[in-house]
GROMACS .gro file of C-alpha atoms in nm:
model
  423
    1UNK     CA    1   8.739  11.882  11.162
    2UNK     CA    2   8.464  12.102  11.012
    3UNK     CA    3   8.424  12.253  10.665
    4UNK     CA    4   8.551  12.595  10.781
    5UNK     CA    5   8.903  12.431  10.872
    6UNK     CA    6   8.965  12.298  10.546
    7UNK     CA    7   9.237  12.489  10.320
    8UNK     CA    8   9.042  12.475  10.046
    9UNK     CA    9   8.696  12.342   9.837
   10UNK     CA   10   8.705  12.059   9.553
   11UNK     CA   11   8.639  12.189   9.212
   12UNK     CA   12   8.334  12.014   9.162
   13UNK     CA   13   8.187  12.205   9.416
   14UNK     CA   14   8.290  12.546   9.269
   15UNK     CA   15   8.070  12.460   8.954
   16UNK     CA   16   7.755  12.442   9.115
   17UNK     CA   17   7.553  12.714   8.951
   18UNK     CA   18   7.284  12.767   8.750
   19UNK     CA   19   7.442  13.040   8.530
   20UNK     CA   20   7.684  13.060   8.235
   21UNK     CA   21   8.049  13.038   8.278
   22UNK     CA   22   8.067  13.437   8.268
   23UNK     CA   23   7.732  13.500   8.540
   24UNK     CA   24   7.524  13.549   8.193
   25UNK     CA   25   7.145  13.486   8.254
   26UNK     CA   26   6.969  13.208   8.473
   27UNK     CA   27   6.939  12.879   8.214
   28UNK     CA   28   6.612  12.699   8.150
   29UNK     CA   29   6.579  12.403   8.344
   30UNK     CA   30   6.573  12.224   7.968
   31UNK     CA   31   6.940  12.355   7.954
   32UNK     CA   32   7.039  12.253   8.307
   33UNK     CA   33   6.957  11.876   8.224
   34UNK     CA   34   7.234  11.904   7.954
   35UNK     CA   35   7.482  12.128   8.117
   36UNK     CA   36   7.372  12.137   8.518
   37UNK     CA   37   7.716  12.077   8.699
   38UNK     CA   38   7.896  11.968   8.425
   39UNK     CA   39   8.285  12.048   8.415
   40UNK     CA   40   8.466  11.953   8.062
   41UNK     CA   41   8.778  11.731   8.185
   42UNK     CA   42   9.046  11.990   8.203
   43UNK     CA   43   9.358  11.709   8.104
   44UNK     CA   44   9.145  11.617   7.835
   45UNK     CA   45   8.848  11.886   7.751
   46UNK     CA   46   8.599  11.601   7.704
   47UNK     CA   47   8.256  11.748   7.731
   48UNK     CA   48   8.103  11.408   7.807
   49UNK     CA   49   8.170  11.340   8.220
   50UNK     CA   50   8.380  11.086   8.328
   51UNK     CA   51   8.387  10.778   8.503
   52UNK     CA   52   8.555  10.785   8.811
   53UNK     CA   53   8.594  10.428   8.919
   54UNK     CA   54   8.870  10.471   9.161
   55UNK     CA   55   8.760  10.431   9.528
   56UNK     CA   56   9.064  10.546   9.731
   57UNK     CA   57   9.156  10.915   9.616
   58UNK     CA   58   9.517  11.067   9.687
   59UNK     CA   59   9.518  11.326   9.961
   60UNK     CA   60   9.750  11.621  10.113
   61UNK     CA   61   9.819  11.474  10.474
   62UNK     CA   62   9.588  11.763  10.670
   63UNK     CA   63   9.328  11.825  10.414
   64UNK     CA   64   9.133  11.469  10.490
   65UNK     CA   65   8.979  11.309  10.757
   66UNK     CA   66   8.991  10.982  10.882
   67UNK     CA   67   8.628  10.954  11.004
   68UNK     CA   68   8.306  11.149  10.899
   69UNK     CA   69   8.207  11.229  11.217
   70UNK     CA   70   8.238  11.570  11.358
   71UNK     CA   71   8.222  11.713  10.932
   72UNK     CA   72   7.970  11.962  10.885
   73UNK     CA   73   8.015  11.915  10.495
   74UNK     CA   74   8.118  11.628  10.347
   75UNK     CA   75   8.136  11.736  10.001
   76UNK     CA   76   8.340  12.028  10.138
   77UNK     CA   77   8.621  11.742  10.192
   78UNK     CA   78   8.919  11.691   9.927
   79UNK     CA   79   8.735  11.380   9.765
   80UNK     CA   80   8.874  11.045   9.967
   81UNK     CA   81   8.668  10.739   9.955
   82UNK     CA   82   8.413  10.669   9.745
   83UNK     CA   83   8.122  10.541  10.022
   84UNK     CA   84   8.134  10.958  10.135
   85UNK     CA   85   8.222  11.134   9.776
   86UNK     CA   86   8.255  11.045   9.478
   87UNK     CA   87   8.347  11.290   9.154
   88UNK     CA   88   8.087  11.108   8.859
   89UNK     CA   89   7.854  11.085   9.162
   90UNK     CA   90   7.891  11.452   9.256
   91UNK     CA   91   7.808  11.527   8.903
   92UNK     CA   92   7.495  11.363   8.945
   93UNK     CA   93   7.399  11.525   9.244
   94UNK     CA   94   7.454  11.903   9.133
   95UNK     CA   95   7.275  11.793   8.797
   96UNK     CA   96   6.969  11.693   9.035
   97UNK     CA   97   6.998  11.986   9.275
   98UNK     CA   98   6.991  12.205   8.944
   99UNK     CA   99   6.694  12.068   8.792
  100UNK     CA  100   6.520  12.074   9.160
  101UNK     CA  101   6.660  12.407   9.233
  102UNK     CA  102   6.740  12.330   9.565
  103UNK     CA  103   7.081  12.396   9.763
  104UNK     CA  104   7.226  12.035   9.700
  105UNK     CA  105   7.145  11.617   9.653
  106UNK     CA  106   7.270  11.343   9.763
  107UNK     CA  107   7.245  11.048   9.539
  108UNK     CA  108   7.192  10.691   9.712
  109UNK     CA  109   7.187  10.336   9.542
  110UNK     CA  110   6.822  10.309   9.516
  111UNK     CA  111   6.506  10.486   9.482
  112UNK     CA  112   6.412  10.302   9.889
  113UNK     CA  113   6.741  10.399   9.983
  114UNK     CA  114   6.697  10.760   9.938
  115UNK     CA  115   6.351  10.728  10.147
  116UNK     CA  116   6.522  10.535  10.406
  117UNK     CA  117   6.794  10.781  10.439
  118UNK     CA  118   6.545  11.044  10.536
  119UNK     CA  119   6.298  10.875  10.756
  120UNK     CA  120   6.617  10.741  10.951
  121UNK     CA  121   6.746  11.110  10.971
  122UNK     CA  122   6.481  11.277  11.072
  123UNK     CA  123   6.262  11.022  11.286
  124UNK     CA  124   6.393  10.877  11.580
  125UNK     CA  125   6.220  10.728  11.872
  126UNK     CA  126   5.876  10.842  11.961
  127UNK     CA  127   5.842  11.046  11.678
  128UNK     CA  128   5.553  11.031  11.456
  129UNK     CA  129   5.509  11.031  11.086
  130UNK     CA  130   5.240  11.100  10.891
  131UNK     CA  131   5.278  10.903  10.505
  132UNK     CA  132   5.064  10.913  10.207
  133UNK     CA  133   4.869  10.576  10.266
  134UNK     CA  134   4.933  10.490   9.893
  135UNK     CA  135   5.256  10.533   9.791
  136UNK     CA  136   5.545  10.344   9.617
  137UNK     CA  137   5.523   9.993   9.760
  138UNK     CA  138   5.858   9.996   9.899
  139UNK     CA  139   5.824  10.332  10.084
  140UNK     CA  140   5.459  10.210  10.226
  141UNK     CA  141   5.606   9.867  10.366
  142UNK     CA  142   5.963  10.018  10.492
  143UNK     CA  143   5.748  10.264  10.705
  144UNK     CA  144   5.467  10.095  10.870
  145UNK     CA  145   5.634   9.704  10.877
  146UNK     CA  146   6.004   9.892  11.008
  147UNK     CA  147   6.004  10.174  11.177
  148UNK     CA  148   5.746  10.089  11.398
  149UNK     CA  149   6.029   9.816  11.552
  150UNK     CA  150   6.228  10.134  11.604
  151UNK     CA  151   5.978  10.308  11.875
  152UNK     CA  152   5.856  10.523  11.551
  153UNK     CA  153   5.522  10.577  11.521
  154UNK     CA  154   5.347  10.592  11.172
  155UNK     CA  155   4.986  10.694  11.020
  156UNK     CA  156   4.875  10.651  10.714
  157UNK     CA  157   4.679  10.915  10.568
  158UNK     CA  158   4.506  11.017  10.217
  159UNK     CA  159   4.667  11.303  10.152
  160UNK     CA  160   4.441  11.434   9.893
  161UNK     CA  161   4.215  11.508  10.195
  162UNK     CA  162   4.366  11.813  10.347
  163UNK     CA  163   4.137  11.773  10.671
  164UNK     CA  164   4.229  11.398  10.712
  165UNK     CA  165   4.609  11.538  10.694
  166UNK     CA  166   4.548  11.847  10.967
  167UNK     CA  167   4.340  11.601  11.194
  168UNK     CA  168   4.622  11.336  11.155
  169UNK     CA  169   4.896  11.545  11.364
  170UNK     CA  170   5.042  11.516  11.683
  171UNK     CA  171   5.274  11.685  11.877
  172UNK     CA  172   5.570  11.447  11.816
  173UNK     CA  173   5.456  11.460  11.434
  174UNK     CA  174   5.836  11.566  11.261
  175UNK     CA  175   5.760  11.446  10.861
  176UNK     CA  176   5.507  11.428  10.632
  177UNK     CA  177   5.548  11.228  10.356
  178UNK     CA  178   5.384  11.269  10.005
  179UNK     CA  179   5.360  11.090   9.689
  180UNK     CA  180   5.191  11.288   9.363
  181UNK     CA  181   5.094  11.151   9.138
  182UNK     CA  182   5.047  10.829   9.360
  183UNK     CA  183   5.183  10.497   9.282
  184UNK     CA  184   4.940  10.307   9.130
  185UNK     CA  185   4.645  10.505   9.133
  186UNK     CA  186   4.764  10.844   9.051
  187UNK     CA  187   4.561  11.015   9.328
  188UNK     CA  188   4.713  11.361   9.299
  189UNK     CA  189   4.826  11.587   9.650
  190UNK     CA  190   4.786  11.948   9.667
  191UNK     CA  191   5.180  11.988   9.758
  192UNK     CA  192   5.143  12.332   9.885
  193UNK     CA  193   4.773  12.302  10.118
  194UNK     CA  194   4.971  12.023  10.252
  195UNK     CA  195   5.348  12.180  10.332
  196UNK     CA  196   5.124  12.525  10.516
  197UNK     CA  197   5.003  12.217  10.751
  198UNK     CA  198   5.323  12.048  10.786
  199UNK     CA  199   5.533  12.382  10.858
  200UNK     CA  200   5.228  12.521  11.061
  201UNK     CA  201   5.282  12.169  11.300
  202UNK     CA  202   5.639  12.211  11.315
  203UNK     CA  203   5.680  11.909  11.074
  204UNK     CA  204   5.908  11.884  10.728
  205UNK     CA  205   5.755  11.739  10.445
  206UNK     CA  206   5.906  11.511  10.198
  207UNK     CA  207   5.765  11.433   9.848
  208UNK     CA  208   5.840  11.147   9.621
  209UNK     CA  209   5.809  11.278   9.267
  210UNK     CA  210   5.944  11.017   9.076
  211UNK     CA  211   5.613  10.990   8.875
  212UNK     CA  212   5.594  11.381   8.804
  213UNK     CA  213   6.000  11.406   8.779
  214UNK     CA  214   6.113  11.796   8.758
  215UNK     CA  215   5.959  11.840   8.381
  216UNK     CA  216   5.627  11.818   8.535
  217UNK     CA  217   5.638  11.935   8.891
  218UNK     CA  218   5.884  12.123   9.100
  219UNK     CA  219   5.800  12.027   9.486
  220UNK     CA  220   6.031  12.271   9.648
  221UNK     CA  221   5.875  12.563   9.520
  222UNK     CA  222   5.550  12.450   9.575
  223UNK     CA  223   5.694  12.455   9.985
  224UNK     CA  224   5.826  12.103  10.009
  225UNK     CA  225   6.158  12.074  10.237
  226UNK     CA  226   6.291  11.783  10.041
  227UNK     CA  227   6.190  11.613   9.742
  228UNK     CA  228   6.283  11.200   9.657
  229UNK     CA  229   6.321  10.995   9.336
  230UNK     CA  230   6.359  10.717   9.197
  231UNK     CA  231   6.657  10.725   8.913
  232UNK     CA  232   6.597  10.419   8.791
  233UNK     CA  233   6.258  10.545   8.652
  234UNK     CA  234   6.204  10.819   8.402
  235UNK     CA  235   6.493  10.979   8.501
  236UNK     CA  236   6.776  10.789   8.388
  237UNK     CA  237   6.470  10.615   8.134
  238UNK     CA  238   6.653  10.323   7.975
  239UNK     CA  239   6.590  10.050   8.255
  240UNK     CA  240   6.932   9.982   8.318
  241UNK     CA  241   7.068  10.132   8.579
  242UNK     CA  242   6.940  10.173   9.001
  243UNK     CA  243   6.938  10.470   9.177
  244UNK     CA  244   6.773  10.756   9.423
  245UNK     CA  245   6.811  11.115   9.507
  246UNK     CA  246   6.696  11.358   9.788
  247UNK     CA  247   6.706  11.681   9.679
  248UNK     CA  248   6.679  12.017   9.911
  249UNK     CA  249   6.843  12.290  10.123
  250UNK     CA  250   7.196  12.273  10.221
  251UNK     CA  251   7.160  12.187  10.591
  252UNK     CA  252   6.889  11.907  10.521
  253UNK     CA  253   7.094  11.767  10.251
  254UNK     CA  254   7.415  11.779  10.425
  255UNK     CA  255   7.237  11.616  10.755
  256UNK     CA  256   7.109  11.368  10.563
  257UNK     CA  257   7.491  11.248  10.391
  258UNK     CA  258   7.674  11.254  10.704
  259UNK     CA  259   7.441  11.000  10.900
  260UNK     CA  260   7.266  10.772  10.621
  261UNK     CA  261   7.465  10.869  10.346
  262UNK     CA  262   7.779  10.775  10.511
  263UNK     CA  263   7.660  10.503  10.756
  264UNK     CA  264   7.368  10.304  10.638
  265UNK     CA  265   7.647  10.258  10.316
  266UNK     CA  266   7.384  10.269  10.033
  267UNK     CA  267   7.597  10.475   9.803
  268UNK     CA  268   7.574  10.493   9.409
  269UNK     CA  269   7.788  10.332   9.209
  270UNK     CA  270   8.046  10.556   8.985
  271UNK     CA  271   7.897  10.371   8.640
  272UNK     CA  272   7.543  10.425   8.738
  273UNK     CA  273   7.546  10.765   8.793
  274UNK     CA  274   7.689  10.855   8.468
  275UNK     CA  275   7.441  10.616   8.299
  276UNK     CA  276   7.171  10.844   8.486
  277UNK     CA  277   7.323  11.153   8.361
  278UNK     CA  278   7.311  11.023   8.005
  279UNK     CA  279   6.923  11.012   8.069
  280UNK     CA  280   6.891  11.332   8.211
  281UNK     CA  281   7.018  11.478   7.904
  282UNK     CA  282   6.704  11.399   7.691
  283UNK     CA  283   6.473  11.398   8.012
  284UNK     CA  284   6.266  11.698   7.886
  285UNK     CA  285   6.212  11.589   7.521
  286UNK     CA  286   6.178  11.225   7.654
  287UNK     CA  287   5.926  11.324   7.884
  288UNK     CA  288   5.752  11.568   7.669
  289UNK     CA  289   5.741  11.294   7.401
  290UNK     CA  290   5.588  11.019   7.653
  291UNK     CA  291   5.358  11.270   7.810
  292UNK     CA  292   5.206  11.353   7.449
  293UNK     CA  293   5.186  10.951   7.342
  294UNK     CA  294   5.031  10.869   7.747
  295UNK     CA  295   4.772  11.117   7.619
  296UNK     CA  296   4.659  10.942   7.298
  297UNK     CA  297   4.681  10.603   7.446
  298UNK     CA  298   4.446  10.768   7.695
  299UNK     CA  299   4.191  10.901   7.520
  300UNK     CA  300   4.178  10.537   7.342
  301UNK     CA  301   4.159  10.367   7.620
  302UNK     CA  302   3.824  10.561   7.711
  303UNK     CA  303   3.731  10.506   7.388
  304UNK     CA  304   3.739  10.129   7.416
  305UNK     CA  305   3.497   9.868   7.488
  306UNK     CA  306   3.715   9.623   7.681
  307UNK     CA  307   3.800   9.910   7.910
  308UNK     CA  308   3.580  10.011   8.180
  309UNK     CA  309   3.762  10.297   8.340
  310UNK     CA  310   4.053  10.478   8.242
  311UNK     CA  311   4.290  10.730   8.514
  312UNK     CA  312   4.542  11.002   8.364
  313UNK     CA  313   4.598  11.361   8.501
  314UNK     CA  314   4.590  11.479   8.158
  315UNK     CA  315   4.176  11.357   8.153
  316UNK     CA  316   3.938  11.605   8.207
  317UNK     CA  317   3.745  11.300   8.393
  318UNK     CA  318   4.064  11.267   8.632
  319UNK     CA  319   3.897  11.400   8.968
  320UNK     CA  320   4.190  11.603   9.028
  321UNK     CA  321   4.239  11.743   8.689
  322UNK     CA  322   4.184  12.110   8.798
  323UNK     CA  323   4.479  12.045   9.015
  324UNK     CA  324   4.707  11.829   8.735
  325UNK     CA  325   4.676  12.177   8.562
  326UNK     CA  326   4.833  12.401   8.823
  327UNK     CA  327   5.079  12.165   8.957
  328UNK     CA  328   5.182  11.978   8.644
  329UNK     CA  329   5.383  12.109   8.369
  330UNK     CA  330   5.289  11.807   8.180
  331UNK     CA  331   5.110  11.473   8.277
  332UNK     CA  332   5.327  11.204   8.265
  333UNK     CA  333   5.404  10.914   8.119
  334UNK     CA  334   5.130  10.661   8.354
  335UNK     CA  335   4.818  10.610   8.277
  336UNK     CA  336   4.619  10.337   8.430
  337UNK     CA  337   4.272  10.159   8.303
  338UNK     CA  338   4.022   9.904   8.434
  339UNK     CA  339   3.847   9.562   8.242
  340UNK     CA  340   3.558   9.358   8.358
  341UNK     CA  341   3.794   9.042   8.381
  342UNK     CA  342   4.157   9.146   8.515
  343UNK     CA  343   4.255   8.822   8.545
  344UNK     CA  344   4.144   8.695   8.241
  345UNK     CA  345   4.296   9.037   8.105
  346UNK     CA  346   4.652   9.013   8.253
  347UNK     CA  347   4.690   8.681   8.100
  348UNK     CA  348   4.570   8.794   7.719
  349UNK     CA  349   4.800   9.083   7.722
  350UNK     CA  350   5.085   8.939   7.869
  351UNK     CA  351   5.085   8.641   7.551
  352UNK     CA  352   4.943   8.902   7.333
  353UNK     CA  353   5.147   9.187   7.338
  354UNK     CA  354   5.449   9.258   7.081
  355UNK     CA  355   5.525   9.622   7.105
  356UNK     CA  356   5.458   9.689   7.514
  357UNK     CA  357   5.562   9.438   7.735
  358UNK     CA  358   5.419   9.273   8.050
  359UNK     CA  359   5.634   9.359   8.316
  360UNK     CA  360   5.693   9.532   8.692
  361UNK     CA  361   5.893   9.826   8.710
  362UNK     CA  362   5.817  10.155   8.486
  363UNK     CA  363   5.988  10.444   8.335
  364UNK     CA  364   6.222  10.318   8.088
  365UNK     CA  365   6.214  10.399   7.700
  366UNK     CA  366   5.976  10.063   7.663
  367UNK     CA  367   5.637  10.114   7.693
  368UNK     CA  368   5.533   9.816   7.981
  369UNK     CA  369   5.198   9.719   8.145
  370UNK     CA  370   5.114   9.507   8.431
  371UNK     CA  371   4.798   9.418   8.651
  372UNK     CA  372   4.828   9.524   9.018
  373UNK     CA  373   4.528   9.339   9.200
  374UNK     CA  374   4.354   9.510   9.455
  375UNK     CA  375   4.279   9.236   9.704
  376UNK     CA  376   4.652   9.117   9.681
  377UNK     CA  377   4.792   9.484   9.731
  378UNK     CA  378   4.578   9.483  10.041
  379UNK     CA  379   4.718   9.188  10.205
  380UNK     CA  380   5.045   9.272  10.107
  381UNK     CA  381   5.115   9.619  10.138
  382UNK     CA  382   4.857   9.892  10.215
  383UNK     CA  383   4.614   9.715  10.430
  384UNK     CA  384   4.321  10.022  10.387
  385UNK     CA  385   3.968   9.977  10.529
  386UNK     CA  386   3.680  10.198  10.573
  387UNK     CA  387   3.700  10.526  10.368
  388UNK     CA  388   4.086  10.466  10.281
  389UNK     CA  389   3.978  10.164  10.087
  390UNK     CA  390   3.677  10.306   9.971
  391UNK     CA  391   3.888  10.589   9.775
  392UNK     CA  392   4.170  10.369   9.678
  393UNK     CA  393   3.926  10.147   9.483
  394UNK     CA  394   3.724  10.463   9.344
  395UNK     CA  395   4.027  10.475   9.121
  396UNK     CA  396   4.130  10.109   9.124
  397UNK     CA  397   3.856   9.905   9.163
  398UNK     CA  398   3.929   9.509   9.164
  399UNK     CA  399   4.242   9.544   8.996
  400UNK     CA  400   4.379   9.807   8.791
  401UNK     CA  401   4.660   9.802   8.534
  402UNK     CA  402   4.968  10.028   8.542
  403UNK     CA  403   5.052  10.138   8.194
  404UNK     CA  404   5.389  10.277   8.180
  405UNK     CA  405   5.435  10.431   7.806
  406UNK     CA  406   5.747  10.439   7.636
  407UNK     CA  407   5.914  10.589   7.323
  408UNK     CA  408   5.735  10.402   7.070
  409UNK     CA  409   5.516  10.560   6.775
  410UNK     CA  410   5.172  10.615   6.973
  411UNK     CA  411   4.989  10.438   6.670
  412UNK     CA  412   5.223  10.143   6.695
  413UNK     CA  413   5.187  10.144   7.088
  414UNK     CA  414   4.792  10.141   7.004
  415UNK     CA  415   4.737   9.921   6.769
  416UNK     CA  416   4.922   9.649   6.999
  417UNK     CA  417   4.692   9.685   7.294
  418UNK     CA  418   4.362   9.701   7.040
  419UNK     CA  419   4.515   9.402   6.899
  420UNK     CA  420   4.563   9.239   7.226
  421UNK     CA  421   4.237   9.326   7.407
  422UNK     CA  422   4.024   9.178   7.100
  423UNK     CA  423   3.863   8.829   7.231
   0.00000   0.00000   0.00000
């Protein structure tokens, strides 16, 4: 059974636009984070979207499908099982796609699942992918400790080197994956120099912009094919709820959902994608709000005399600033600094502290700061030498510390780390 045999489309699929009820004018992507594939419950005419916890659906005998192979569209289907469709999920998704503007999304349990879902699509034995050489931990490790037992062959590149990229291909090169700004060291990556030598190879090119999220950078129209996040970051932005999206055209998306999506089984939960639309409704101001305080605390930071080195986009002594300005709409909410002890540091701040806390993870609507050593990043997960190490600790040195800031008043947020770093 394909799409183009079904009798007829689900609703939720109807409402995927990016104009007004009566075709008025396109909406500001501000706008689509409120009202991007929203449908008011038509029993009901709650604005809010529901939770649809079920995870058997009732069907017309003819209009379903017993097994997901063979359908060209899943979300084409009459929704019937919650691992292929579900209608809170769904929401999610055209939300996403909306704020992306690509063609569709499919939203997966985790931020790793959503990268797993597309290496394992489009890589398959003796292919070759090219991937950022620092990038979210989970991504890094996945690719080069994984795929490799699947016959897939991986190098890791910097990508903020566009002749290390072109020199990097093969001919069975079929991805390219990107990360900007980079997790930890916020090494940016000229998204479109990079895409012309992807496409020009043959290749797709994926970007994980969980760090930029769409207020800051839109990947697709900077030529990615597909662009990743995290949810559980500053998109949903309350640190309570998993999640991951790819977003892009139609026929990537839809590849993607019909072999990870429905068989590697990482779907989203009903209740976590509506706690990720609730943070997508105040993403912009949130992350216009965070981006402003990440400034201040930056220009402190340089300021101080316990700090040695301090790394934000928003810097004009970032060494990619020229580029932050053309490919960020605002600089995020990470800023990361350097001490002379970061041991000794870690320690201080993590009894110190009483406004941020000292924690993994980042994102949420806490501001939280934690010290991610060099030496035990390299034995763990990127495993650099040479010139790839040499970079890395250009902006990380020893050990550097992630600073994730949060809602707080930026004087309050301040004044805790000045109190904090005094000896």
């Amino acid at each position: 059974m394909t799409a183009a045999n079904l009798s007829h489309r689900p609703v939720q699929d109807s409402d995927l636009s990016k104009r007004t009820p009566a075709a008025g004018p396109v909406l500001s992507r501000d706008t689509l984070a409120l009202s991007g594939g929203l449908l008011v419950d038509p029993a009901t005419k709650a604005i809010a979207p529901n939770i649809s916890m079920s995870v058997n659906n009732v069907l017309i005998p003819g209009d379903g499908a017993f097994s997901a192979d063979g359908v060209d569209d899943l979300t084409a289907l009459p929704f019937l099982y919650a691992r292929w469709t579900n209608p809170t999920v769904r929401q999610l998704e055209q939300r996403l796609a909306a704020l992306e503007d690509a063609d569709d999304a499919l939203a997966t349990a985790t931020g790793v699942a959503a990268i797993a879902a597309t290496f394992l699509t489009f890589l398959k034995k003796g292919d070759h992918l090219l991937l950022s050489d620092v990038c979210y931990a989970g991504a890094n490790e996945l690719a080069r400790r994984i795929l490799p037992d699947y016959g897939i062959e991986v190098t890791p590149v910097n990508m903020s080197r566009p002749e290390d990229v072109a020199a990097a291909f093969r001919p069975n090169t079929r991805l390219v994956h990107c990360e900007s700004p980079c997790n930890p060291i916020l090494r940016l990556t000229d998204l479109a120099d990079i895409a012309e030598l992807a496409h020009r190879h043959g290749a797709l090119m994926s970007v994980d912009s969980t760090l930029a999220t769409p207020v800051a950078t839109q990947p697709l129209s900077l030529g990615a094919d597909l662009v990743i996040h995290s949810l559980t970051k500053f998109i949903n932005g309350h640190g309570d709820a998993l999640g991951g999206v790819v977003c892009g055209r139609k026929d990537l998306v839809e590849k993607i959902r019909s072999r990870a999506g429905v068989y590697l089984g990482a779907s989203m939960p009903a209740m976590n994608a509506w706690l990720i639309m609730r943070g997508i409704d105040t993403l912009f101001p949130r992350l216009r709000t965070i981006s402003e305080t990440a400034m201040q605390v930056a220009t402190f930071l340089q300021r101080h005399p316990a700090v040695t080195a301090v790394t934000y986009p928003g810097l004009a002594s970032h060494p990619q600033h020229d580029l932050a300005k053309r490919q960020m709409a605002v600089f995020g909410g990470i800023v990361t600094f350097r001490v002379k002890e970061p041991a000794r540091m870690a320690s201080q701040l993590a009894e110190r502290l009483k406004v941020a806390h000292y924690a993994f993870s980042l994102g949420h609507q806490r501001s939280i700061v934690v010290l991610l050593d060099t030496e035990e990043m390299m034995t763990t997960t990127y495993q650099l030498a040479g010139d790839q190490l040499d970079d890395y600790r250009r902006f990380a040195g020893d050990g550097v510390f992630r600073l994730s800031v949060g809602l707080e008043a930026p004087g309050d947020l301040i004044a805790d780390l000045d109190q904090a770093f005094s000896s």
